[in-house]
Amino acid sequence: MKRIERRDFLKGLTAAGGLGFCSGCAGFWMSGDAYSVSVLGDTHYDTAPDTHYHKAFLDLYRGTKKHPARFKEFVRNAKNWAGPSKKILAASGRCVTSDTAFALQLGDLVQGDCGDFAVHKQMLRDTVAFMKSVYPEGFRFITTCGNHDIRHGIDGHDNDAVKPYREFIREYAGVEETTYGFRQGPDLYLILDFNHGVKHMPIVKRILAENPDVRYTFVVTHGGVIPFDCWGRWFYLGWRGQDDARREMRALFARRNAIVLSGHTHHLELKEVKLPEGTITEMTMNTVQARGNGTENPAVPENVREGVENFAASTWWLDAEPGRRELAAEYKPYMTRFYHADAVGHAKLRVSDEGVWFDYYGRGSTEVTKTFRLR
């Protein structure tokens, strides 16, 4: 297999010397069996004025009654990145230690809604450059594809920004597809583009098959593998008509006892299911402070729901869409842990032979607010 040299792995994912690779994998870095990873949830990078990235969108829709929620999101994002989000990002940079291998961002890196492919691609480039500026020089910053990262913003072509995102990730990460994998020490990181769930199943299967001997399998996906009980079917392979594919991949991940890192919901959440095939543990992270309704997510988790009995416990949620009761019933009997809260900040994943921990730092804190043991 052709060795991927350091110069080929390009700017954003500088490697300290490749030692081995798999087909569809971006690289393999051996930095010891114990290490940490800086983690950011959704960031929705944007800036004021809204015409900076959204002029084409605004030219079409300003003055109409279309997309009022998106106009509010532009305001929310500009408010976040005028101060609060910068403080969170800076704190993440200050928490890098000698054992921190890379930074991992869990999708919805940008707001999208540019209405112009060239501008969309520039938004991605600008955002990554800004994110990397808080970390040490040459520090690897890795992102997975969220729904906003491909959101073109134009009626009938809302998700058409797949092309500029793919071009960007090829240039930045040196990979051919937006689903890919890499090895960090004895562990596998599968960067999963949940927007292309069925299409990318063969890639996922190949990467897993080529890495059977890993200590931990980390699945990094914007939309989680276990259903969110606040977002209906908008998770990996969650849409109607994909049930067979979802169950097949769920069993495959369970056989690997996968640890899933996800974003998407703007909540802090831990879910775990112990299925007949094995265990899936999923941690959901949020880095968006101001909400669209003008309120803000807290540093210390609030509105906490904890305990498996509180998963999908809302009658309103269960009855809001046909099939939700059946979906919840597929998972709830196997659920062993559930924690859900409103919170915002950054995190560090700590990985060793002894286990895996997720340290959550509220807002711009550099002291741990809450620790979750994942394994």
PDB file of C-alpha atoms in Angstrom, residues 70-303:
ATOM      1  CA  ARG A  70     -32.026  31.376   9.342  1.00  0.00           C
ATOM      2  CA  PHE A  71     -32.015  35.139   9.636  1.00  0.00           C
ATOM      3  CA  LYS A  72     -32.163  34.631  13.421  1.00  0.00           C
ATOM      4  CA  GLU A  73     -29.306  32.140  13.222  1.00  0.00           C
ATOM      5  CA  PHE A  74     -27.102  34.700  11.469  1.00  0.00           C
ATOM      6  CA  VAL A  75     -27.720  37.071  14.393  1.00  0.00           C
ATOM      7  CA  ARG A  76     -27.139  34.315  16.951  1.00  0.00           C
ATOM      8  CA  ASN A  77     -23.889  33.233  15.346  1.00  0.00           C
ATOM      9  CA  ALA A  78     -22.537  36.763  14.995  1.00  0.00           C
ATOM     10  CA  LYS A  79     -23.340  37.341  18.669  1.00  0.00           C
ATOM     11  CA  ASN A  80     -21.544  34.149  19.646  1.00  0.00           C
ATOM     12  CA  TRP A  81     -18.433  34.852  17.580  1.00  0.00           C
ATOM     13  CA  ALA A  82     -18.236  38.489  18.690  1.00  0.00           C
ATOM     14  CA  GLY A  83     -17.155  37.231  22.104  1.00  0.00           C
ATOM     15  CA  PRO A  84     -18.462  34.092  23.873  1.00  0.00           C
ATOM     16  CA  SER A  85     -17.402  31.545  21.255  1.00  0.00           C
ATOM     17  CA  LYS A  86     -13.964  33.137  20.956  1.00  0.00           C
ATOM     18  CA  LYS A  87     -13.508  32.724  24.704  1.00  0.00           C
ATOM     19  CA  ILE A  88     -14.516  29.059  24.545  1.00  0.00           C
ATOM     20  CA  LEU A  89     -12.157  28.426  21.647  1.00  0.00           C
ATOM     21  CA  ALA A  90      -9.281  30.234  23.377  1.00  0.00           C
ATOM     22  CA  ALA A  91      -9.849  28.158  26.517  1.00  0.00           C
ATOM     23  CA  SER A  92      -9.660  24.978  24.446  1.00  0.00           C
ATOM     24  CA  GLY A  93      -6.293  26.143  23.151  1.00  0.00           C
ATOM     25  CA  ARG A  94      -5.051  26.889  26.667  1.00  0.00           C
ATOM     26  CA  CYS A  95      -6.009  23.390  27.793  1.00  0.00           C
ATOM     27  CA  VAL A  96      -3.662  21.708  25.311  1.00  0.00           C
ATOM     28  CA  THR A  97      -1.035  19.726  27.195  1.00  0.00           C
ATOM     29  CA  SER A  98       2.040  17.769  26.139  1.00  0.00           C
ATOM     30  CA  ASP A  99      -0.047  14.620  25.628  1.00  0.00           C
ATOM     31  CA  THR A 100      -2.757  16.301  23.488  1.00  0.00           C
ATOM     32  CA  ALA A 101      -2.603  14.654  20.077  1.00  0.00           C
ATOM     33  CA  PHE A 102      -5.058  16.767  18.057  1.00  0.00           C
ATOM     34  CA  ALA A 103      -8.306  18.752  18.152  1.00  0.00           C
ATOM     35  CA  LEU A 104     -11.583  17.218  17.034  1.00  0.00           C
ATOM     36  CA  GLN A 105     -14.630  19.255  15.955  1.00  0.00           C
ATOM     37  CA  LEU A 106     -17.942  17.404  15.691  1.00  0.00           C
ATOM     38  CA  GLY A 107     -19.563  19.015  12.650  1.00  0.00           C
ATOM     39  CA  ASP A 108     -21.519  22.155  11.790  1.00  0.00           C
ATOM     40  CA  LEU A 109     -18.171  23.884  11.736  1.00  0.00           C
ATOM     41  CA  VAL A 110     -19.760  26.729   9.755  1.00  0.00           C
ATOM     42  CA  GLN A 111     -23.252  28.147   9.387  1.00  0.00           C
ATOM     43  CA  GLY A 112     -23.399  27.669   5.602  1.00  0.00           C
ATOM     44  CA  ASP A 113     -26.305  29.385   3.811  1.00  0.00           C
ATOM     45  CA  CYS A 114     -23.896  31.218   1.509  1.00  0.00           C
ATOM     46  CA  GLY A 115     -25.832  30.623  -1.715  1.00  0.00           C
ATOM     47  CA  ASP A 116     -22.502  30.771  -3.544  1.00  0.00           C
ATOM     48  CA  PHE A 117     -20.112  27.815  -3.774  1.00  0.00           C
ATOM     49  CA  ALA A 118     -16.948  29.920  -3.900  1.00  0.00           C
ATOM     50  CA  VAL A 119     -18.015  31.876  -0.822  1.00  0.00           C
ATOM     51  CA  HIS A 120     -18.971  28.655   0.958  1.00  0.00           C
ATOM     52  CA  LYS A 121     -15.531  27.202   0.355  1.00  0.00           C
ATOM     53  CA  GLN A 122     -13.900  30.417   1.554  1.00  0.00           C
ATOM     54  CA  MET A 123     -16.031  30.293   4.703  1.00  0.00           C
ATOM     55  CA  LEU A 124     -14.660  26.827   5.436  1.00  0.00           C
ATOM     56  CA  ARG A 125     -11.077  27.941   4.819  1.00  0.00           C
ATOM     57  CA  ASP A 126     -11.458  31.056   6.956  1.00  0.00           C
ATOM     58  CA  THR A 127     -13.005  29.074   9.783  1.00  0.00           C
ATOM     59  CA  VAL A 128     -10.334  26.389   9.926  1.00  0.00           C
ATOM     60  CA  ALA A 129      -7.589  29.011   9.838  1.00  0.00           C
ATOM     61  CA  PHE A 130      -9.265  30.839  12.726  1.00  0.00           C
ATOM     62  CA  MET A 131      -9.791  27.648  14.747  1.00  0.00           C
ATOM     63  CA  LYS A 132      -6.193  26.537  14.277  1.00  0.00           C
ATOM     64  CA  SER A 133      -4.876  29.930  15.397  1.00  0.00           C
ATOM     65  CA  VAL A 134      -5.602  29.163  19.071  1.00  0.00           C
ATOM     66  CA  TYR A 135      -3.673  25.884  19.063  1.00  0.00           C
ATOM     67  CA  PRO A 136       0.099  25.305  18.884  1.00  0.00           C
ATOM     68  CA  GLU A 137       1.689  25.657  15.460  1.00  0.00           C
ATOM     69  CA  GLY A 138       1.289  22.484  13.418  1.00  0.00           C
ATOM     70  CA  PHE A 139      -1.407  21.142  15.759  1.00  0.00           C
ATOM     71  CA  ARG A 140      -3.890  18.922  13.919  1.00  0.00           C
ATOM     72  CA  PHE A 141      -7.457  20.205  13.723  1.00  0.00           C
ATOM     73  CA  ILE A 142      -9.906  17.572  12.443  1.00  0.00           C
ATOM     74  CA  THR A 143     -13.565  18.119  11.597  1.00  0.00           C
ATOM     75  CA  THR A 144     -16.430  15.895  10.486  1.00  0.00           C
ATOM     76  CA  CYS A 145     -19.170  16.954   8.090  1.00  0.00           C
ATOM     77  CA  GLY A 146     -22.362  18.357   9.604  1.00  0.00           C
ATOM     78  CA  ASN A 147     -25.577  19.335   7.873  1.00  0.00           C
ATOM     79  CA  HIS A 148     -24.697  23.053   7.958  1.00  0.00           C
ATOM     80  CA  ASP A 149     -21.294  22.342   6.421  1.00  0.00           C
ATOM     81  CA  ILE A 150     -23.075  21.441   3.177  1.00  0.00           C
ATOM     82  CA  ARG A 151     -26.080  23.791   3.506  1.00  0.00           C
ATOM     83  CA  HIS A 152     -26.220  25.898   0.364  1.00  0.00           C
ATOM     84  CA  GLY A 153     -29.273  27.784   1.589  1.00  0.00           C
ATOM     85  CA  ILE A 154     -31.184  28.010  -1.682  1.00  0.00           C
ATOM     86  CA  ASP A 155     -34.709  26.589  -2.014  1.00  0.00           C
ATOM     87  CA  GLY A 156     -34.675  23.231  -3.734  1.00  0.00           C
ATOM     88  CA  HIS A 157     -30.892  23.025  -3.455  1.00  0.00           C
ATOM     89  CA  ASP A 158     -30.462  23.370   0.285  1.00  0.00           C
ATOM     90  CA  ASN A 159     -27.777  20.709   0.686  1.00  0.00           C
ATOM     91  CA  ASP A 160     -26.002  21.300  -2.620  1.00  0.00           C
ATOM     92  CA  ALA A 161     -22.812  22.596  -0.988  1.00  0.00           C
ATOM     93  CA  VAL A 162     -21.507  19.016  -0.927  1.00  0.00           C
ATOM     94  CA  LYS A 163     -19.175  19.920  -3.803  1.00  0.00           C
ATOM     95  CA  PRO A 164     -17.331  22.834  -2.158  1.00  0.00           C
ATOM     96  CA  TYR A 165     -17.132  20.929   1.128  1.00  0.00           C
ATOM     97  CA  ARG A 166     -15.647  17.884  -0.584  1.00  0.00           C
ATOM     98  CA  GLU A 167     -13.158  20.057  -2.456  1.00  0.00           C
ATOM     99  CA  PHE A 168     -12.215  21.756   0.780  1.00  0.00           C
ATOM    100  CA  ILE A 169     -11.729  18.529   2.750  1.00  0.00           C
ATOM    101  CA  ARG A 170      -9.654  17.009  -0.066  1.00  0.00           C
ATOM    102  CA  GLU A 171      -7.351  20.015  -0.021  1.00  0.00           C
ATOM    103  CA  TYR A 172      -7.246  20.264   3.747  1.00  0.00           C
ATOM    104  CA  ALA A 173      -7.137  16.633   4.888  1.00  0.00           C
ATOM    105  CA  GLY A 174      -5.714  14.927   1.831  1.00  0.00           C
ATOM    106  CA  VAL A 175      -8.563  12.397   1.626  1.00  0.00           C
ATOM    107  CA  GLU A 176     -10.787  11.452  -1.274  1.00  0.00           C
ATOM    108  CA  GLU A 177     -14.038  11.081   0.651  1.00  0.00           C
ATOM    109  CA  THR A 178     -15.696  12.933   3.512  1.00  0.00           C
ATOM    110  CA  THR A 179     -15.869   9.634   5.403  1.00  0.00           C
ATOM    111  CA  TYR A 180     -12.391   8.400   6.278  1.00  0.00           C
ATOM    112  CA  GLY A 181     -10.356   6.970   9.130  1.00  0.00           C
ATOM    113  CA  PHE A 182      -7.019   7.332  10.860  1.00  0.00           C
ATOM    114  CA  ARG A 183      -5.063   5.605  13.590  1.00  0.00           C
ATOM    115  CA  GLN A 184      -3.867   7.328  16.736  1.00  0.00           C
ATOM    116  CA  GLY A 185      -1.583   4.969  18.577  1.00  0.00           C
ATOM    117  CA  PRO A 186      -3.508   1.712  19.063  1.00  0.00           C
ATOM    118  CA  ASP A 187      -6.884   3.331  18.364  1.00  0.00           C
ATOM    119  CA  LEU A 188      -9.026   3.889  15.262  1.00  0.00           C
ATOM    120  CA  TYR A 189     -10.868   7.160  14.594  1.00  0.00           C
ATOM    121  CA  LEU A 190     -13.613   6.814  11.980  1.00  0.00           C
ATOM    122  CA  ILE A 191     -14.615  10.268  10.690  1.00  0.00           C
ATOM    123  CA  LEU A 192     -18.152   9.590   9.494  1.00  0.00           C
ATOM    124  CA  ASP A 193     -20.141  11.891   7.179  1.00  0.00           C
ATOM    125  CA  PHE A 194     -23.656  11.133   8.425  1.00  0.00           C
ATOM    126  CA  ASN A 195     -25.174  13.095   5.510  1.00  0.00           C
ATOM    127  CA  HIS A 196     -24.168  10.233   3.194  1.00  0.00           C
ATOM    128  CA  GLY A 197     -25.148   7.356   5.441  1.00  0.00           C
ATOM    129  CA  VAL A 198     -26.152   4.632   2.971  1.00  0.00           C
ATOM    130  CA  LYS A 199     -23.791   5.793   0.227  1.00  0.00           C
ATOM    131  CA  HIS A 200     -20.756   5.656   2.522  1.00  0.00           C
ATOM    132  CA  MET A 201     -21.567   2.326   4.186  1.00  0.00           C
ATOM    133  CA  PRO A 202     -19.015   0.437   2.031  1.00  0.00           C
ATOM    134  CA  ILE A 203     -16.298   2.904   3.076  1.00  0.00           C
ATOM    135  CA  VAL A 204     -17.146   2.426   6.751  1.00  0.00           C
ATOM    136  CA  LYS A 205     -17.152  -1.354   6.423  1.00  0.00           C
ATOM    137  CA  ARG A 206     -13.811  -1.328   4.626  1.00  0.00           C
ATOM    138  CA  ILE A 207     -12.112   0.865   7.222  1.00  0.00           C
ATOM    139  CA  LEU A 208     -13.398  -1.274  10.083  1.00  0.00           C
ATOM    140  CA  ALA A 209     -12.394  -4.503   8.325  1.00  0.00           C
ATOM    141  CA  GLU A 210      -8.883  -3.185   7.710  1.00  0.00           C
ATOM    142  CA  ASN A 211      -8.443  -2.258  11.378  1.00  0.00           C
ATOM    143  CA  PRO A 212      -9.558  -5.303  13.383  1.00  0.00           C
ATOM    144  CA  ASP A 213      -6.857  -5.126  16.048  1.00  0.00           C
ATOM    145  CA  VAL A 214      -7.477  -1.726  17.618  1.00  0.00           C
ATOM    146  CA  ARG A 215      -7.844  -0.987  21.318  1.00  0.00           C
ATOM    147  CA  TYR A 216     -10.746   1.469  20.961  1.00  0.00           C
ATOM    148  CA  THR A 217     -12.895   2.302  17.942  1.00  0.00           C
ATOM    149  CA  PHE A 218     -14.019   5.948  17.994  1.00  0.00           C
ATOM    150  CA  VAL A 219     -16.830   6.892  15.601  1.00  0.00           C
ATOM    151  CA  VAL A 220     -16.876  10.661  15.016  1.00  0.00           C
ATOM    152  CA  THR A 221     -20.172  11.750  13.482  1.00  0.00           C
ATOM    153  CA  HIS A 222     -22.227  14.926  13.565  1.00  0.00           C
ATOM    154  CA  GLY A 223     -25.552  13.103  13.885  1.00  0.00           C
ATOM    155  CA  GLY A 224     -25.322  10.349  16.487  1.00  0.00           C
ATOM    156  CA  VAL A 225     -25.658   6.595  16.098  1.00  0.00           C
ATOM    157  CA  ILE A 226     -28.194   6.253  18.936  1.00  0.00           C
ATOM    158  CA  PRO A 227     -31.426   8.251  18.428  1.00  0.00           C
ATOM    159  CA  PHE A 228     -31.646  11.658  20.070  1.00  0.00           C
ATOM    160  CA  ASP A 229     -34.889  11.914  21.998  1.00  0.00           C
ATOM    161  CA  CYS A 230     -35.144  15.606  21.121  1.00  0.00           C
ATOM    162  CA  TRP A 231     -34.533  15.479  17.352  1.00  0.00           C
ATOM    163  CA  GLY A 232     -36.696  12.684  16.016  1.00  0.00           C
ATOM    164  CA  ARG A 233     -35.116  10.674  13.198  1.00  0.00           C
ATOM    165  CA  TRP A 234     -32.339  13.117  12.298  1.00  0.00           C
ATOM    166  CA  PHE A 235     -29.420  10.873  13.247  1.00  0.00           C
ATOM    167  CA  TYR A 236     -27.124   8.437  11.418  1.00  0.00           C
ATOM    168  CA  LEU A 237     -29.272   6.272   9.110  1.00  0.00           C
ATOM    169  CA  GLY A 238     -32.323   7.369  11.055  1.00  0.00           C
ATOM    170  CA  TRP A 239     -34.643   8.327   8.204  1.00  0.00           C
ATOM    171  CA  ARG A 240     -37.572   6.166   7.171  1.00  0.00           C
ATOM    172  CA  GLY A 241     -36.618   3.524   4.651  1.00  0.00           C
ATOM    173  CA  GLN A 242     -33.136   3.142   6.187  1.00  0.00           C
ATOM    174  CA  ASP A 243     -34.090   0.856   9.068  1.00  0.00           C
ATOM    175  CA  ASP A 244     -32.329  -2.218   7.675  1.00  0.00           C
ATOM    176  CA  ALA A 245     -29.152  -0.241   7.023  1.00  0.00           C
ATOM    177  CA  ARG A 246     -29.339   1.376  10.465  1.00  0.00           C
ATOM    178  CA  ARG A 247     -29.679  -1.980  12.219  1.00  0.00           C
ATOM    179  CA  GLU A 248     -26.847  -3.485  10.178  1.00  0.00           C
ATOM    180  CA  MET A 249     -24.458  -0.659  11.053  1.00  0.00           C
ATOM    181  CA  ARG A 250     -25.640  -0.555  14.671  1.00  0.00           C
ATOM    182  CA  ALA A 251     -24.695  -4.226  15.020  1.00  0.00           C
ATOM    183  CA  LEU A 252     -21.346  -3.599  13.327  1.00  0.00           C
ATOM    184  CA  PHE A 253     -20.494  -0.725  15.680  1.00  0.00           C
ATOM    185  CA  ALA A 254     -21.662  -2.745  18.686  1.00  0.00           C
ATOM    186  CA  ARG A 255     -19.368  -5.632  17.768  1.00  0.00           C
ATOM    187  CA  ARG A 256     -16.528  -3.101  17.922  1.00  0.00           C
ATOM    188  CA  ASN A 257     -17.811  -1.753  21.264  1.00  0.00           C
ATOM    189  CA  ALA A 258     -17.647   1.634  19.571  1.00  0.00           C
ATOM    190  CA  ILE A 259     -17.338   4.949  21.377  1.00  0.00           C
ATOM    191  CA  VAL A 260     -19.303   7.564  19.421  1.00  0.00           C
ATOM    192  CA  LEU A 261     -18.602  11.311  19.584  1.00  0.00           C
ATOM    193  CA  SER A 262     -21.389  13.460  18.130  1.00  0.00           C
ATOM    194  CA  GLY A 263     -22.871  16.968  18.012  1.00  0.00           C
ATOM    195  CA  HIS A 264     -25.947  18.280  16.194  1.00  0.00           C
ATOM    196  CA  THR A 265     -28.434  18.833  19.050  1.00  0.00           C
ATOM    197  CA  HIS A 266     -26.677  21.681  20.931  1.00  0.00           C
ATOM    198  CA  HIS A 267     -26.935  19.659  24.149  1.00  0.00           C
ATOM    199  CA  LEU A 268     -24.566  17.747  26.425  1.00  0.00           C
ATOM    200  CA  GLU A 269     -25.558  14.108  26.404  1.00  0.00           C
ATOM    201  CA  LEU A 270     -24.336  10.613  27.251  1.00  0.00           C
ATOM    202  CA  LYS A 271     -26.147   7.500  26.036  1.00  0.00           C
ATOM    203  CA  GLU A 272     -25.099   3.871  26.203  1.00  0.00           C
ATOM    204  CA  VAL A 273     -26.735   0.719  24.887  1.00  0.00           C
ATOM    205  CA  LYS A 274     -25.620  -2.835  25.533  1.00  0.00           C
ATOM    206  CA  LEU A 275     -26.917  -4.824  22.594  1.00  0.00           C
ATOM    207  CA  PRO A 276     -26.569  -8.563  21.924  1.00  0.00           C
ATOM    208  CA  GLU A 277     -23.595  -7.787  19.665  1.00  0.00           C
ATOM    209  CA  GLY A 278     -21.788  -5.480  22.108  1.00  0.00           C
ATOM    210  CA  THR A 279     -21.812  -1.976  23.574  1.00  0.00           C
ATOM    211  CA  ILE A 280     -22.157   1.458  21.966  1.00  0.00           C
ATOM    212  CA  THR A 281     -21.321   4.465  24.144  1.00  0.00           C
ATOM    213  CA  GLU A 282     -22.178   7.876  22.700  1.00  0.00           C
ATOM    214  CA  MET A 283     -21.137  11.322  23.972  1.00  0.00           C
ATOM    215  CA  THR A 284     -22.777  14.425  22.475  1.00  0.00           C
ATOM    216  CA  MET A 285     -21.064  17.805  22.854  1.00  0.00           C
ATOM    217  CA  ASN A 286     -22.179  21.431  22.340  1.00  0.00           C
ATOM    218  CA  THR A 287     -20.122  24.579  21.731  1.00  0.00           C
ATOM    219  CA  VAL A 288     -22.946  26.971  20.727  1.00  0.00           C
ATOM    220  CA  GLN A 289     -23.698  29.456  23.513  1.00  0.00           C
ATOM    221  CA  ALA A 290     -26.501  31.800  22.380  1.00  0.00           C
ATOM    222  CA  ARG A 291     -29.691  30.101  21.279  1.00  0.00           C
ATOM    223  CA  GLY A 292     -31.952  31.370  18.518  1.00  0.00           C
ATOM    224  CA  ASN A 293     -34.568  32.464  21.068  1.00  0.00           C
ATOM    225  CA  GLY A 294     -32.154  34.880  22.733  1.00  0.00           C
ATOM    226  CA  THR A 295     -31.363  32.732  25.777  1.00  0.00           C
ATOM    227  CA  GLU A 296     -27.950  31.200  26.407  1.00  0.00           C
ATOM    228  CA  ASN A 297     -26.705  27.746  27.245  1.00  0.00           C
ATOM    229  CA  PRO A 298     -25.111  27.568  30.701  1.00  0.00           C
ATOM    230  CA  ALA A 299     -21.607  26.595  31.786  1.00  0.00           C
ATOM    231  CA  VAL A 300     -22.851  24.306  34.552  1.00  0.00           C
ATOM    232  CA  PRO A 301     -25.323  21.763  33.095  1.00  0.00           C
ATOM    233  CA  GLU A 302     -28.980  22.648  33.658  1.00  0.00           C
ATOM    234  CA  ASN A 303     -32.348  20.975  32.989  1.00  0.00           C
TER     235      ASN A 303
END
